[in-house]
CSV table of C-alpha atoms in Angstrom, one decimal:
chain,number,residue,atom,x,y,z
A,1,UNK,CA,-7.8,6.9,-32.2
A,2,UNK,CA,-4.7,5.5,-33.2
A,3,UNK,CA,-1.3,6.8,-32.7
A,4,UNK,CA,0.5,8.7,-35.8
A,5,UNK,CA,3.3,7.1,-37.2
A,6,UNK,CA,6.6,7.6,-35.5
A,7,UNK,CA,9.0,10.0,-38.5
A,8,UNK,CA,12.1,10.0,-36.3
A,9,UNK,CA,13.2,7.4,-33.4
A,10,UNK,CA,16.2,7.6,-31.8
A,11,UNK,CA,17.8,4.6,-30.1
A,12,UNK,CA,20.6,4.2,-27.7
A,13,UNK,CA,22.3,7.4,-29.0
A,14,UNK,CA,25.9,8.5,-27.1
A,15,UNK,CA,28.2,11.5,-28.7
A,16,UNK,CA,31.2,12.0,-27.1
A,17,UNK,CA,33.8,14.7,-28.0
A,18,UNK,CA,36.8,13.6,-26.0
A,19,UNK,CA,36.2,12.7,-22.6
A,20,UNK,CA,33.3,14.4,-22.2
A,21,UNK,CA,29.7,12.6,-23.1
A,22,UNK,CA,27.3,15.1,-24.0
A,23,UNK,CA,24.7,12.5,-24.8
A,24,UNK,CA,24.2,8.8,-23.4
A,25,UNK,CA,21.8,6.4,-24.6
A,26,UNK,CA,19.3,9.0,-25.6
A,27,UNK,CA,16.1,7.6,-26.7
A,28,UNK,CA,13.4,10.0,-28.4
A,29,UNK,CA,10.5,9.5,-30.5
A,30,UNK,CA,9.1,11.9,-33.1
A,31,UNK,CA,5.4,11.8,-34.2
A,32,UNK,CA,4.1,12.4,-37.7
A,33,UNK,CA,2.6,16.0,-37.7
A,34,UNK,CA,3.4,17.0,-34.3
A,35,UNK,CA,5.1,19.8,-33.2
A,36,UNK,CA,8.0,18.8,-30.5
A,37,UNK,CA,9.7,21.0,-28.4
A,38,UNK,CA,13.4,20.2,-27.3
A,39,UNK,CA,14.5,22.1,-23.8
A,40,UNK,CA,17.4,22.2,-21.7
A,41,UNK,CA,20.0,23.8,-19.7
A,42,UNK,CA,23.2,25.3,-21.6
A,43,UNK,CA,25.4,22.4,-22.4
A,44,UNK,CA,22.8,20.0,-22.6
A,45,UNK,CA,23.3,19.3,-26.2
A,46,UNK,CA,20.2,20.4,-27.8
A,47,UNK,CA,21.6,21.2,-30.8
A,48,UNK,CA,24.2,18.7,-30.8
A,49,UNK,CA,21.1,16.3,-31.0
A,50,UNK,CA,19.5,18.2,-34.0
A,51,UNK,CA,23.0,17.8,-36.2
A,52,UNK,CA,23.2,13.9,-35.4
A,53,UNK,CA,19.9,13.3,-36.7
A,54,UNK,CA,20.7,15.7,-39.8
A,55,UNK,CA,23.6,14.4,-40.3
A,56,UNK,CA,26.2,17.0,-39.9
A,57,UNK,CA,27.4,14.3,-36.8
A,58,UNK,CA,28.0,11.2,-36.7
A,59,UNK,CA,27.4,9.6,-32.8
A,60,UNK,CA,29.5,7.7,-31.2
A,61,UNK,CA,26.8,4.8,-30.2
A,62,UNK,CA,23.0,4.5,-31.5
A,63,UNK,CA,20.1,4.1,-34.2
A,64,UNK,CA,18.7,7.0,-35.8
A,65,UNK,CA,15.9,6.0,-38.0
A,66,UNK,CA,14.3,8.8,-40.0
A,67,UNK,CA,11.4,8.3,-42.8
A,68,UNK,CA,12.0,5.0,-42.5
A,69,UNK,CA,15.6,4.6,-43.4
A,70,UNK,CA,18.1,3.7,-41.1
A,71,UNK,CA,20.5,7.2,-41.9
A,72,UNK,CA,23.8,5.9,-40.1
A,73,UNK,CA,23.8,2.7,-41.6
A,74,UNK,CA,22.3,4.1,-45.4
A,75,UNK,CA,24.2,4.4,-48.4
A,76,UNK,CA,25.2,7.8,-49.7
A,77,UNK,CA,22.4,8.0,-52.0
A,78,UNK,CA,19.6,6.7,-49.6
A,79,UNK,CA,20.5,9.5,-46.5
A,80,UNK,CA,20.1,11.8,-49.8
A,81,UNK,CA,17.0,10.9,-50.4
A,82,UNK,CA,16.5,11.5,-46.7
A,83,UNK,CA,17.8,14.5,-46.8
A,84,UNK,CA,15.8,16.0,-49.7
A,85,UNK,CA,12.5,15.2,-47.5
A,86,UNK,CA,13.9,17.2,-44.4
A,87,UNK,CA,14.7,21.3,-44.1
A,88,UNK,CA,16.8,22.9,-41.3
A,89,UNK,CA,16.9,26.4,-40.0
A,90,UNK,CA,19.9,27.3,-38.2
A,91,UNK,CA,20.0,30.0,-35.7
A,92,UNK,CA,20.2,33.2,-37.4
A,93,UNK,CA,19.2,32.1,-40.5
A,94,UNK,CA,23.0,30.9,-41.3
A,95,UNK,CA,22.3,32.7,-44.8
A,96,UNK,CA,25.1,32.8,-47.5
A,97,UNK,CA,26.1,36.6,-47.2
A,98,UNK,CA,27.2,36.6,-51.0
A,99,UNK,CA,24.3,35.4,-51.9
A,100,UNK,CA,20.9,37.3,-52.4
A,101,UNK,CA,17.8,36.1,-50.4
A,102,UNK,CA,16.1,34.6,-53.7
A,103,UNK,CA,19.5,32.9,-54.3
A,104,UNK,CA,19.9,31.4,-50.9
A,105,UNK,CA,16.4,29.4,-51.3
A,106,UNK,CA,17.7,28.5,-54.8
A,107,UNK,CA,20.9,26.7,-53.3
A,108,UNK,CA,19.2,23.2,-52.1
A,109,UNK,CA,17.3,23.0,-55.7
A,110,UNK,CA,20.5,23.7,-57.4
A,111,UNK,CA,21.9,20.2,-56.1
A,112,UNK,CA,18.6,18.2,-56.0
A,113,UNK,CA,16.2,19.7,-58.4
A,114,UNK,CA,16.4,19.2,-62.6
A,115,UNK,CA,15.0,22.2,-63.4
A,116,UNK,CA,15.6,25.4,-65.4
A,117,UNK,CA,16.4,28.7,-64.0
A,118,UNK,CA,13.1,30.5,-65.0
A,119,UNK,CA,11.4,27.7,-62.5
A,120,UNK,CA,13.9,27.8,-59.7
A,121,UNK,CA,13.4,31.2,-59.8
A,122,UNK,CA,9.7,31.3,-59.5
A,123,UNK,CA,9.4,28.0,-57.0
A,124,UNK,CA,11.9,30.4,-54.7
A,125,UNK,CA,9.8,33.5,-54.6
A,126,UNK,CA,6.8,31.3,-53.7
A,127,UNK,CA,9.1,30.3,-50.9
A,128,UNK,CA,9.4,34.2,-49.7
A,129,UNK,CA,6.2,34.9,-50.1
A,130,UNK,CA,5.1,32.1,-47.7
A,131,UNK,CA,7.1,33.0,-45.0
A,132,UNK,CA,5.3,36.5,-45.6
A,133,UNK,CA,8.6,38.5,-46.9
A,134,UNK,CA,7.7,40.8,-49.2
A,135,UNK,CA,8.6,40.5,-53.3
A,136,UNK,CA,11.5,42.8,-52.9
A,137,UNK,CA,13.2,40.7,-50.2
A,138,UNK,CA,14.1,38.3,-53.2
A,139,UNK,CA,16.9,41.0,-54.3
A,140,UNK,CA,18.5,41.7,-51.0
A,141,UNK,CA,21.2,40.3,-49.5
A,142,UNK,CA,21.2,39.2,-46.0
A,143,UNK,CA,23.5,42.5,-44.5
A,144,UNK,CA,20.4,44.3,-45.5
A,145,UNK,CA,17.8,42.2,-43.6
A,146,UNK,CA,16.1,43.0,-40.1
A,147,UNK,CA,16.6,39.9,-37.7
A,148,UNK,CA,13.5,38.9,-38.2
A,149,UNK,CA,13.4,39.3,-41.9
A,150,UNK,CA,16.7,36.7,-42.0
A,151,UNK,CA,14.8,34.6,-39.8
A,152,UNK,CA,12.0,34.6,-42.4
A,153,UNK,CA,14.6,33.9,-45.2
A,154,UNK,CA,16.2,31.3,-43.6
A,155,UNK,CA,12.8,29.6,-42.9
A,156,UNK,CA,12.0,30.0,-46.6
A,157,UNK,CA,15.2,28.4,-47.5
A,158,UNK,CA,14.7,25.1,-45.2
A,159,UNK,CA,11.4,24.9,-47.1
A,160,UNK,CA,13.0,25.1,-50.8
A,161,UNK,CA,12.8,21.7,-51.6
A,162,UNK,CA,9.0,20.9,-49.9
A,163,UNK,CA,10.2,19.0,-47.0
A,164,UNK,CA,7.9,16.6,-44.6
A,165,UNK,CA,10.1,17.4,-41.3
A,166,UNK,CA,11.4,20.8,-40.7
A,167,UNK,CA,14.4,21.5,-38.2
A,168,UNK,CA,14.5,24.3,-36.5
A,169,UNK,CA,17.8,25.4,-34.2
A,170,UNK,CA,16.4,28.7,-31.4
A,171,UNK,CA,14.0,30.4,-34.2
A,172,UNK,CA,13.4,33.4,-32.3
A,173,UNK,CA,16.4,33.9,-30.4
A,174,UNK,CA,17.6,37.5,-30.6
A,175,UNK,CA,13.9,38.6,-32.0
A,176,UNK,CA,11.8,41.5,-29.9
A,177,UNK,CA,8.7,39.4,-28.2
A,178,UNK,CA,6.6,41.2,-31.3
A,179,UNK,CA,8.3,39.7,-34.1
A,180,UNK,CA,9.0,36.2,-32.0
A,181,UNK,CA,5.2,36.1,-31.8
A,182,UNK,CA,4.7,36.6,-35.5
A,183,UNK,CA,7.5,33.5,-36.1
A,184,UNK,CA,5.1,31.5,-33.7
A,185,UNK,CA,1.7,32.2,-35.8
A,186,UNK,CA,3.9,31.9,-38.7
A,187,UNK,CA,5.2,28.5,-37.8
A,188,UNK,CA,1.6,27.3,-36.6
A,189,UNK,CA,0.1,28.4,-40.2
A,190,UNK,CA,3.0,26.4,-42.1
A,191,UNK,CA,2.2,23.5,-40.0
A,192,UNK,CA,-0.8,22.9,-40.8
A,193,UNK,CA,-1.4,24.5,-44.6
A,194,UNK,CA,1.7,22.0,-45.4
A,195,UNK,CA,1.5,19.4,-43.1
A,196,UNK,CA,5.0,19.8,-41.5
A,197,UNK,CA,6.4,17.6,-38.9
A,198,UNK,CA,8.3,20.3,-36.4
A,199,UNK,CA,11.9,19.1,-34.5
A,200,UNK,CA,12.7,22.7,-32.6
A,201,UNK,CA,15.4,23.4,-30.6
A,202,UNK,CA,14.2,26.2,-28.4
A,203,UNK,CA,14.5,28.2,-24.5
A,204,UNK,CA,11.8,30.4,-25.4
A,205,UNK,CA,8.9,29.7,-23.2
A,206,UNK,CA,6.5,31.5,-25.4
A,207,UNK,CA,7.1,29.1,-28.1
A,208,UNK,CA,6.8,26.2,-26.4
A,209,UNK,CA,3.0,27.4,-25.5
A,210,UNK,CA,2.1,28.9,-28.6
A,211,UNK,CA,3.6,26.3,-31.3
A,212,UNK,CA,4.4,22.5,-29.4
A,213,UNK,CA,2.7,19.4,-29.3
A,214,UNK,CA,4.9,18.0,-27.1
A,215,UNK,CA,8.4,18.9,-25.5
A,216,UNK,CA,11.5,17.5,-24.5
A,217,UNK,CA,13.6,17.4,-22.0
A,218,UNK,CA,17.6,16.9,-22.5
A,219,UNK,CA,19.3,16.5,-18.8
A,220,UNK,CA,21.6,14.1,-17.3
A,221,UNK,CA,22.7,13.0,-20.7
A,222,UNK,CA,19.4,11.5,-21.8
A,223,UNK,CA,15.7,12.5,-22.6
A,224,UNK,CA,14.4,13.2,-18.9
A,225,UNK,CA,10.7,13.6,-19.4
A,226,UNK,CA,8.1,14.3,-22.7
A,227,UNK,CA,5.6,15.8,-22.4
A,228,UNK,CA,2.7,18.5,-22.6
A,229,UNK,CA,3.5,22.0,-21.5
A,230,UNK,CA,0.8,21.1,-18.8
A,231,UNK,CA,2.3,18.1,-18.0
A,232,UNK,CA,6.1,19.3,-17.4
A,233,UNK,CA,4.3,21.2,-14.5
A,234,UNK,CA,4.0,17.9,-12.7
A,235,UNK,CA,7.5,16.8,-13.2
A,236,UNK,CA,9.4,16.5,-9.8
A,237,UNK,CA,12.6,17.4,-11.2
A,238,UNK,CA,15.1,20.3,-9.6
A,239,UNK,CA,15.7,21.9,-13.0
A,240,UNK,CA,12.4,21.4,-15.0
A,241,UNK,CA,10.6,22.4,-12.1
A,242,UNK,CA,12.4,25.6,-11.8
A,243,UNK,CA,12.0,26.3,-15.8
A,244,UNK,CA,8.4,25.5,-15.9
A,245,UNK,CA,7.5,27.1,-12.7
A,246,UNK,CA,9.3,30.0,-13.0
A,247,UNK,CA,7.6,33.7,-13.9
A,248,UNK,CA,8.6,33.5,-17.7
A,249,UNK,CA,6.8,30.2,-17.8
A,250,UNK,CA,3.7,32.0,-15.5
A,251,UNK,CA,3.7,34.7,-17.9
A,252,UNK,CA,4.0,32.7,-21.0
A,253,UNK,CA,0.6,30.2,-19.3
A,254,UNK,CA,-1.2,33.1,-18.3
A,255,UNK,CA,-1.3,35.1,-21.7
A,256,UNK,CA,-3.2,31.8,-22.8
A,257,UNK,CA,-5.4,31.3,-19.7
A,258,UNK,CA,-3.8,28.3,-18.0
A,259,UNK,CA,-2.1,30.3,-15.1
């Protein structure tokens, strides 16, 4: 079987803020279609890594190659063109509170999309009802939405613009364990009906099981270890061992059958 193209690699990265070096040379790989889990302890700079290969950071040191372009070293127009094939999530949502929900997934096509507001309009409530938010979400703004419900919008409005590679920063943090199950089955249907590559930033245990491919570890600076859920089991490492062996991660292996 051969192995599916590599969408993001990562080369030698180091970001420093000061004196202190949150990452150095990080190397990471990201595979076409998979799901990839990125775990750590607080500090680690999980989502520190997610902004750099957005672009809302530049590092200090590195490569960061994404759909094939070289995004540190791209023009302005060519990391646009990047960026129009990639959506991001941000915890909470990170909704525009003056805006309504239906106006919030509007925002990206506004600045990349030549068309009319009938179609913008109708291409964004396709968007709400594909992250299952009802027709009258469209009119709300986000004071009005449950947590999960501005979880949901947020997810529809990193998927305004069709992208190839979603980002997303702690989905369910903050949701009840019955509404951070229905993001997981949520993500895993998106995945496959649209064929999204997944970078996701989580601590939640039960999405690591449910929705990744593969999983990251940030420590000591760098990628420590990728790997299966299975396989971080096996890791002899202080602090993975204690996060995969711990009861969460029994609980979260046992409601599938593997504990």
């Amino acid at each position: 079987m051969m192995e599916a193209e590599t969408v993001i690699a990562i080369r030698g990265l180091t970001n420093r803020f000061g004196k202190t070096v949150v990452h150095e040379n990080l190397s990471l790989e990201v595979r076409r279609g998979e799901v990839l889990g990125v775990v750590g302890a607080s500090g680690s700079g999980k989502s520190v890594l997610l902004r750099s290969i957005v672009g809302l950071m530049t590092p200090s040191v590195g490569e960061i190659t994404m759909l094939g372009t070289d995004v540190l070293g791209a023009s302005v127009a060519a990391r646009a063109g990047v960026s129009a094939r990639t959506g991001v999530m941000f915890q909470d949502g990170a909704l525009f509170s003056a805006l309504t929900v239906r106006e919030n997934v509007e925002a990206p096509m506004r600045e990349t999309l030549s068309v009319g507001a009938a179609t913008r309009r109708a291409l964004a409530d396709l968007r709400i009802a594909l992250v299952g938010l009802p027709p009258t979400a469209g009119d709300l703004f986000p004071a009005a939405l449950s947590g999960g419900m501005r979880k949901r919008a947020g997810l529809a409005r990193a998927l305004s613009l069709d992208p190839e590679i979603l980002f997303l920063d702690e989905p369910t943090a903050g949701l009840d364990p019955i509404s951070a199950s229905a993001f997981d089955t949520l993500l895993n249907s998106l995945r496959e009906a649209l064929g999204l590559t997944v970078f996701l930033v989580t601590h939640d245990l039960d999405t690591l099981q449910a929705t990744c491919d593969r999983i990251a570890v940030l420590a000591e600076r760098r990628v420590l270890v990728t790997g299966t859920m299975a396989e971080m089991r096996d890791v002899d490492d202080p602090w993975v061992h204690a996060y995969f062996h711990g009861p969460r991660a029994h609980a979260a292996l046992a409601a599938v059958g593997e504990y």
